[in-house]
PDB file of C-alpha atoms in Angstrom:
ATOM      1  CA  MET A   1     137.689  99.292 124.555  1.00 58.00           C
ATOM      2  CA  ARG A   2     137.706  95.657 125.699  1.00 57.00           C
ATOM      3  CA  ARG A   3     136.755  96.684 129.246  1.00 59.00           C
ATOM      4  CA  LEU A   4     133.855  98.707 127.879  1.00 51.00           C
ATOM      5  CA  ALA A   5     132.599  95.719 125.889  1.00 49.00           C
ATOM      6  CA  ILE A   6     132.867  93.436 128.925  1.00 55.00           C
ATOM      7  CA  ALA A   7     131.072  95.997 131.097  1.00 45.00           C
ATOM      8  CA  GLY A   8     128.322  96.304 128.475  1.00 48.00           C
ATOM      9  CA  LEU A   9     127.922  92.521 128.338  1.00 47.00           C
ATOM     10  CA  ALA A  10     127.780  92.282 132.119  1.00 48.00           C
ATOM     11  CA  LEU A  11     125.140  95.018 132.270  1.00 44.00           C
ATOM     12  CA  THR A  12     123.067  93.264 129.604  1.00 53.00           C
ATOM     13  CA  VAL A  13     123.182  89.983 131.535  1.00 51.00           C
ATOM     14  CA  LEU A  14     122.250  91.707 134.787  1.00 49.00           C
ATOM     15  CA  LEU A  15     119.277  93.456 133.204  1.00 50.00           C
ATOM     16  CA  GLN A  16     118.022  90.203 131.672  1.00 57.00           C
ATOM     17  CA  VAL A  17     118.160  88.242 134.924  1.00 52.00           C
ATOM     18  CA  ALA A  18     117.216  91.067 137.311  1.00 51.00           C
ATOM     19  CA  PRO A  19     113.655  89.716 137.749  1.00 52.00           C
ATOM     20  CA  LEU A  20     115.092  86.414 138.985  1.00 50.00           C
ATOM     21  CA  ARG A  21     117.605  88.041 141.325  1.00 47.00           C
ATOM     22  CA  GLY A  22     114.876  90.183 142.808  1.00 46.00           C
ATOM     23  CA  GLN A  23     113.380  86.960 144.113  1.00 50.00           C
ATOM     24  CA  GLY A  24     116.656  86.131 145.883  1.00 53.00           C
ATOM     25  CA  ARG A  25     117.306  83.240 143.485  1.00 72.00           C
ATOM     26  CA  THR A  26     120.983  83.429 142.570  1.00 82.00           C
ATOM     27  CA  ASP A  27     120.794  79.736 141.630  1.00 86.00           C
ATOM     28  CA  LEU A  28     118.421  80.716 138.813  1.00 89.00           C
ATOM     29  CA  THR A  29     120.722  83.493 137.689  1.00 92.00           C
ATOM     30  CA  ALA A  30     123.582  81.014 137.538  1.00 92.00           C
ATOM     31  CA  LEU A  31     121.510  78.527 135.536  1.00 92.00           C
ATOM     32  CA  ILE A  32     120.553  81.228 133.036  1.00 95.00           C
ATOM     33  CA  GLY A  33     124.231  82.100 132.707  1.00 94.00           C
ATOM     34  CA  LEU A  34     125.095  78.442 132.083  1.00 95.00           C
ATOM     35  CA  ALA A  35     122.299  78.147 129.521  1.00 96.00           C
ATOM     36  CA  ARG A  36     123.479  81.204 127.632  1.00 96.00           C
ATOM     37  CA  THR A  37     127.095  80.093 127.703  1.00 96.00           C
ATOM     38  CA  ALA A  38     126.133  76.671 126.338  1.00 95.00           C
ATOM     39  CA  ARG A  39     123.917  78.218 123.662  1.00 95.00           C
ATOM     40  CA  ASP A  40     126.588  80.691 122.593  1.00 96.00           C
ATOM     41  CA  SER A  41     129.108  77.840 122.392  1.00 96.00           C
ATOM     42  CA  GLY A  42     126.861  75.866 120.050  1.00 95.00           C
ATOM     43  CA  ARG A  43     125.753  73.355 122.671  1.00 95.00           C
ATOM     44  CA  ALA A  44     121.988  73.768 122.242  1.00 95.00           C
ATOM     45  CA  ALA A  45     121.027  70.527 124.018  1.00 95.00           C
ATOM     46  CA  GLU A  46     123.002  71.561 127.097  1.00 95.00           C
ATOM     47  CA  ALA A  47     121.427  75.028 126.968  1.00 96.00           C
ATOM     48  CA  VAL A  48     117.989  73.419 126.868  1.00 96.00           C
ATOM     49  CA  ARG A  49     118.808  71.367 129.991  1.00 95.00           C
ATOM     50  CA  HIS A  50     119.830  74.510 131.910  1.00 95.00           C
ATOM     51  CA  PHE A  51     116.837  76.522 130.714  1.00 96.00           C
ATOM     52  CA  ALA A  52     114.528  73.607 131.580  1.00 95.00           C
ATOM     53  CA  ASP A  53     116.026  73.325 135.055  1.00 95.00           C
ATOM     54  CA  THR A  54     115.472  77.051 135.577  1.00 96.00           C
ATOM     55  CA  ASP A  55     111.933  76.805 134.216  1.00 95.00           C
ATOM     56  CA  ARG A  56     111.101  73.983 136.641  1.00 94.00           C
ATOM     57  CA  ARG A  57     112.274  76.065 139.577  1.00 93.00           C
ATOM     58  CA  ALA A  58     110.541  79.295 138.476  1.00 94.00           C
ATOM     59  CA  PRO A  59     108.521  79.419 135.244  1.00 95.00           C
ATOM     60  CA  LEU A  60     110.297  81.518 132.648  1.00 96.00           C
ATOM     61  CA  THR A  61     108.435  84.389 131.006  1.00 95.00           C
ATOM     62  CA  GLY A  62     109.117  87.129 128.481  1.00 96.00           C
ATOM     63  CA  GLY A  63     112.530  87.275 126.895  1.00 96.00           C
ATOM     64  CA  LEU A  64     113.880  84.356 128.906  1.00 96.00           C
ATOM     65  CA  LEU A  65     111.095  82.097 127.656  1.00 97.00           C
ATOM     66  CA  VAL A  66     111.833  83.209 124.087  1.00 97.00           C
ATOM     67  CA  GLU A  67     115.523  82.366 124.616  1.00 96.00           C
ATOM     68  CA  PHE A  68     114.491  78.940 125.907  1.00 97.00           C
ATOM     69  CA  PHE A  69     112.342  78.435 122.802  1.00 97.00           C
ATOM     70  CA  TRP A  70     115.190  79.245 120.409  1.00 97.00           C
ATOM     71  CA  ALA A  71     117.593  76.952 122.244  1.00 96.00           C
ATOM     72  CA  ALA A  72     115.023  74.149 122.097  1.00 96.00           C
ATOM     73  CA  HIS A  73     114.310  74.990 118.449  1.00 96.00           C
ATOM     74  CA  ALA A  74     117.988  74.346 117.705  1.00 95.00           C
ATOM     75  CA  ALA A  75     118.134  71.182 119.806  1.00 92.00           C
ATOM     76  CA  ARG A  76     114.805  69.336 120.087  1.00 79.00           C
ATOM     77  CA  VAL A  77     111.657  69.786 118.053  1.00 67.00           C
ATOM     78  CA  PRO A  78     109.054  68.438 120.566  1.00 84.00           C
ATOM     79  CA  GLU A  79     110.095  70.735 123.404  1.00 90.00           C
ATOM     80  CA  ALA A  80     110.368  73.687 121.055  1.00 95.00           C
ATOM     81  CA  ARG A  81     106.776  73.346 119.871  1.00 96.00           C
ATOM     82  CA  ALA A  82     105.465  73.289 123.438  1.00 96.00           C
ATOM     83  CA  LEU A  83     107.642  76.259 124.391  1.00 97.00           C
ATOM     84  CA  GLY A  84     106.615  78.185 121.297  1.00 97.00           C
ATOM     85  CA  ALA A  85     102.987  77.613 122.226  1.00 97.00           C
ATOM     86  CA  ARG A  86     103.725  79.098 125.672  1.00 97.00           C
ATOM     87  CA  VAL A  87     105.434  82.118 124.141  1.00 98.00           C
ATOM     88  CA  LEU A  88     102.582  82.759 121.710  1.00 98.00           C
ATOM     89  CA  SER A  89      99.989  82.251 124.411  1.00 97.00           C
ATOM     90  CA  ALA A  90     101.661  84.956 126.499  1.00 97.00           C
ATOM     91  CA  ASP A  91     102.402  87.265 123.550  1.00 97.00           C
ATOM     92  CA  PRO A  92     100.801  86.412 120.192  1.00 97.00           C
ATOM     93  CA  ARG A  93     102.754  89.257 118.551  1.00 97.00           C
ATOM     94  CA  GLN A  94     106.021  87.282 118.709  1.00 98.00           C
ATOM     95  CA  ALA A  95     106.245  86.994 114.913  1.00 97.00           C
ATOM     96  CA  ASP A  96     109.677  85.370 114.757  1.00 98.00           C
ATOM     97  CA  VAL A  97     108.648  82.686 117.246  1.00 98.00           C
ATOM     98  CA  ARG A  98     105.459  82.090 115.245  1.00 98.00           C
ATOM     99  CA  ASP A  99     107.545  81.743 112.075  1.00 98.00           C
ATOM    100  CA  GLY A 100     109.888  79.346 113.865  1.00 97.00           C
ATOM    101  CA  MET A 101     106.877  77.334 114.986  1.00 97.00           C
ATOM    102  CA  ILE A 102     105.654  77.174 111.379  1.00 98.00           C
ATOM    103  CA  GLY A 103     109.033  75.762 110.373  1.00 96.00           C
ATOM    104  CA  LEU A 104     108.810  73.116 113.087  1.00 96.00           C
ATOM    105  CA  ALA A 105     105.269  72.192 112.118  1.00 96.00           C
ATOM    106  CA  ALA A 106     106.283  71.898 108.453  1.00 96.00           C
ATOM    107  CA  ALA A 107     109.289  69.739 109.374  1.00 94.00           C
ATOM    108  CA  ALA A 108     106.953  67.452 111.340  1.00 94.00           C
ATOM    109  CA  GLY A 109     104.567  67.210 108.377  1.00 96.00           C
ATOM    110  CA  ASP A 110     101.868  69.016 110.338  1.00 97.00           C
ATOM    111  CA  GLU A 111     100.314  71.168 107.608  1.00 97.00           C
ATOM    112  CA  ARG A 112      97.223  71.780 109.741  1.00 97.00           C
ATOM    113  CA  GLY A 113      99.515  73.264 112.365  1.00 97.00           C
ATOM    114  CA  VAL A 114     101.210  75.380 109.688  1.00 98.00           C
ATOM    115  CA  ALA A 115      97.838  76.699 108.520  1.00 97.00           C
ATOM    116  CA  ALA A 116      96.644  77.462 112.050  1.00 98.00           C
ATOM    117  CA  LEU A 117      99.820  79.352 112.920  1.00 98.00           C
ATOM    118  CA  ALA A 118      99.851  81.267 109.621  1.00 98.00           C
ATOM    119  CA  GLU A 119      96.180  82.191 109.924  1.00 97.00           C
ATOM    120  CA  ALA A 120      96.729  83.441 113.463  1.00 98.00           C
ATOM    121  CA  GLY A 121      99.652  85.502 112.160  1.00 97.00           C
ATOM    122  CA  MET A 122      97.390  86.923 109.436  1.00 97.00           C
ATOM    123  CA  ALA A 123      94.823  87.911 112.056  1.00 97.00           C
ATOM    124  CA  ILE A 124      97.482  89.821 114.012  1.00 97.00           C
ATOM    125  CA  GLU A 125      99.310  91.279 110.993  1.00 95.00           C
ATOM    126  CA  PRO A 126      96.797  91.307 108.126  1.00 95.00           C
ATOM    127  CA  ALA A 127      99.045  93.360 105.841  1.00 94.00           C
ATOM    128  CA  ALA A 128     102.135  91.139 106.265  1.00 94.00           C
ATOM    129  CA  ALA A 129     103.120  88.917 103.348  1.00 95.00           C
ATOM    130  CA  ARG A 130     104.985  86.419 105.527  1.00 96.00           C
ATOM    131  CA  TRP A 131     101.907  84.565 106.767  1.00 97.00           C
ATOM    132  CA  VAL A 132     100.220  84.332 103.365  1.00 96.00           C
ATOM    133  CA  ARG A 133     103.539  83.123 101.921  1.00 96.00           C
ATOM    134  CA  ARG A 134     103.673  80.363 104.546  1.00 97.00           C
ATOM    135  CA  LEU A 135     100.206  79.233 103.426  1.00 96.00           C
ATOM    136  CA  GLY A 136     101.445  79.169  99.829  1.00 96.00           C
ATOM    137  CA  GLU A 137     104.459  77.073 100.817  1.00 96.00           C
ATOM    138  CA  SER A 138     102.134  74.707 102.635  1.00 97.00           C
ATOM    139  CA  GLY A 139      99.994  74.416  99.508  1.00 96.00           C
ATOM    140  CA  LEU A 140     103.072  73.459  97.517  1.00 96.00           C
ATOM    141  CA  ARG A 141     104.096  70.817 100.060  1.00 96.00           C
ATOM    142  CA  GLN A 142     100.586  69.362  99.841  1.00 96.00           C
ATOM    143  CA  GLY A 143     100.609  69.359  96.033  1.00 96.00           C
ATOM    144  CA  ASP A 144      97.845  71.970  95.794  1.00 95.00           C
ATOM    145  CA  GLY A 145      99.295  74.275  93.157  1.00 94.00           C
ATOM    146  CA  ALA A 146      96.157  76.354  92.659  1.00 94.00           C
ATOM    147  CA  THR A 147      95.872  77.248  96.343  1.00 93.00           C
ATOM    148  CA  ALA A 148      99.602  77.923  96.499  1.00 93.00           C
ATOM    149  CA  ALA A 149      99.480  80.207  93.447  1.00 93.00           C
ATOM    150  CA  ARG A 150      96.620  82.254  94.915  1.00 94.00           C
ATOM    151  CA  ALA A 151      98.460  82.607  98.215  1.00 93.00           C
ATOM    152  CA  PHE A 152     101.725  83.663  96.576  1.00 91.00           C
ATOM    153  CA  ALA A 153      99.929  86.197  94.352  1.00 92.00           C
ATOM    154  CA  ARG A 154      98.276  87.683  97.445  1.00 92.00           C
ATOM    155  CA  ALA A 155     101.599  87.692  99.354  1.00 92.00           C
ATOM    156  CA  ALA A 156     103.296  89.574  96.523  1.00 89.00           C
ATOM    157  CA  ALA A 157     100.801  92.418  96.931  1.00 89.00           C
ATOM    158  CA  LEU A 158     101.257  92.741 100.703  1.00 87.00           C
ATOM    159  CA  VAL A 159     103.871  94.474 102.866  1.00 81.00           C
ATOM    160  CA  GLY A 160     107.049  92.450 102.609  1.00 82.00           C
ATOM    161  CA  GLY A 161     105.993  90.805  99.355  1.00 80.00           C
ATOM    162  CA  LEU A 162     108.906  89.533  97.299  1.00 76.00           C
ATOM    163  CA  ALA A 163     109.627  89.069  93.622  1.00 70.00           C
ATOM    164  CA  ASP A 164     109.849  85.349  94.435  1.00 72.00           C
ATOM    165  CA  ASP A 165     106.217  85.477  95.569  1.00 68.00           C
ATOM    166  CA  ARG A 166     105.181  86.716  92.126  1.00 69.00           C
ATOM    167  CA  ALA A 167     107.367  84.055  90.471  1.00 65.00           C
ATOM    168  CA  GLN A 168     105.616  81.244  92.325  1.00 71.00           C
TER     169      GLN A 168
END
């Protein structure tokens, strides 16, 4: 059973880094492996360094760029926001990255950034409560209870609406 799990893990890693190996860049494959090991060991800052080194050598895209974002999200806010912007520029449908970006913007006190990200999410997923809820949370942080209440009431009626949305 253990051998099967190890073989499955090895196959997963190979499939994730196959685009890099196809370019004859085993150094990049090794850096990705180091980044993932550091990330999985709770050393986000070290993971960011390895991902950044890889990205400098060959710009990361797709799933690898998303992994880089989440490592940076855990380690350093400024790099994470720039990486999140790259991810969303390449694939605006990355809802979890967008939500992570909203959290970073809120933590930085950037309510304009929160609104822009949430509104873009609403344009992509108009029936999703998550983005309207984020606008309501922003309204609360800004002390605008009326705007927040309207947003939460709307979120409660959408897909993914929660009882907490109605309670707000």
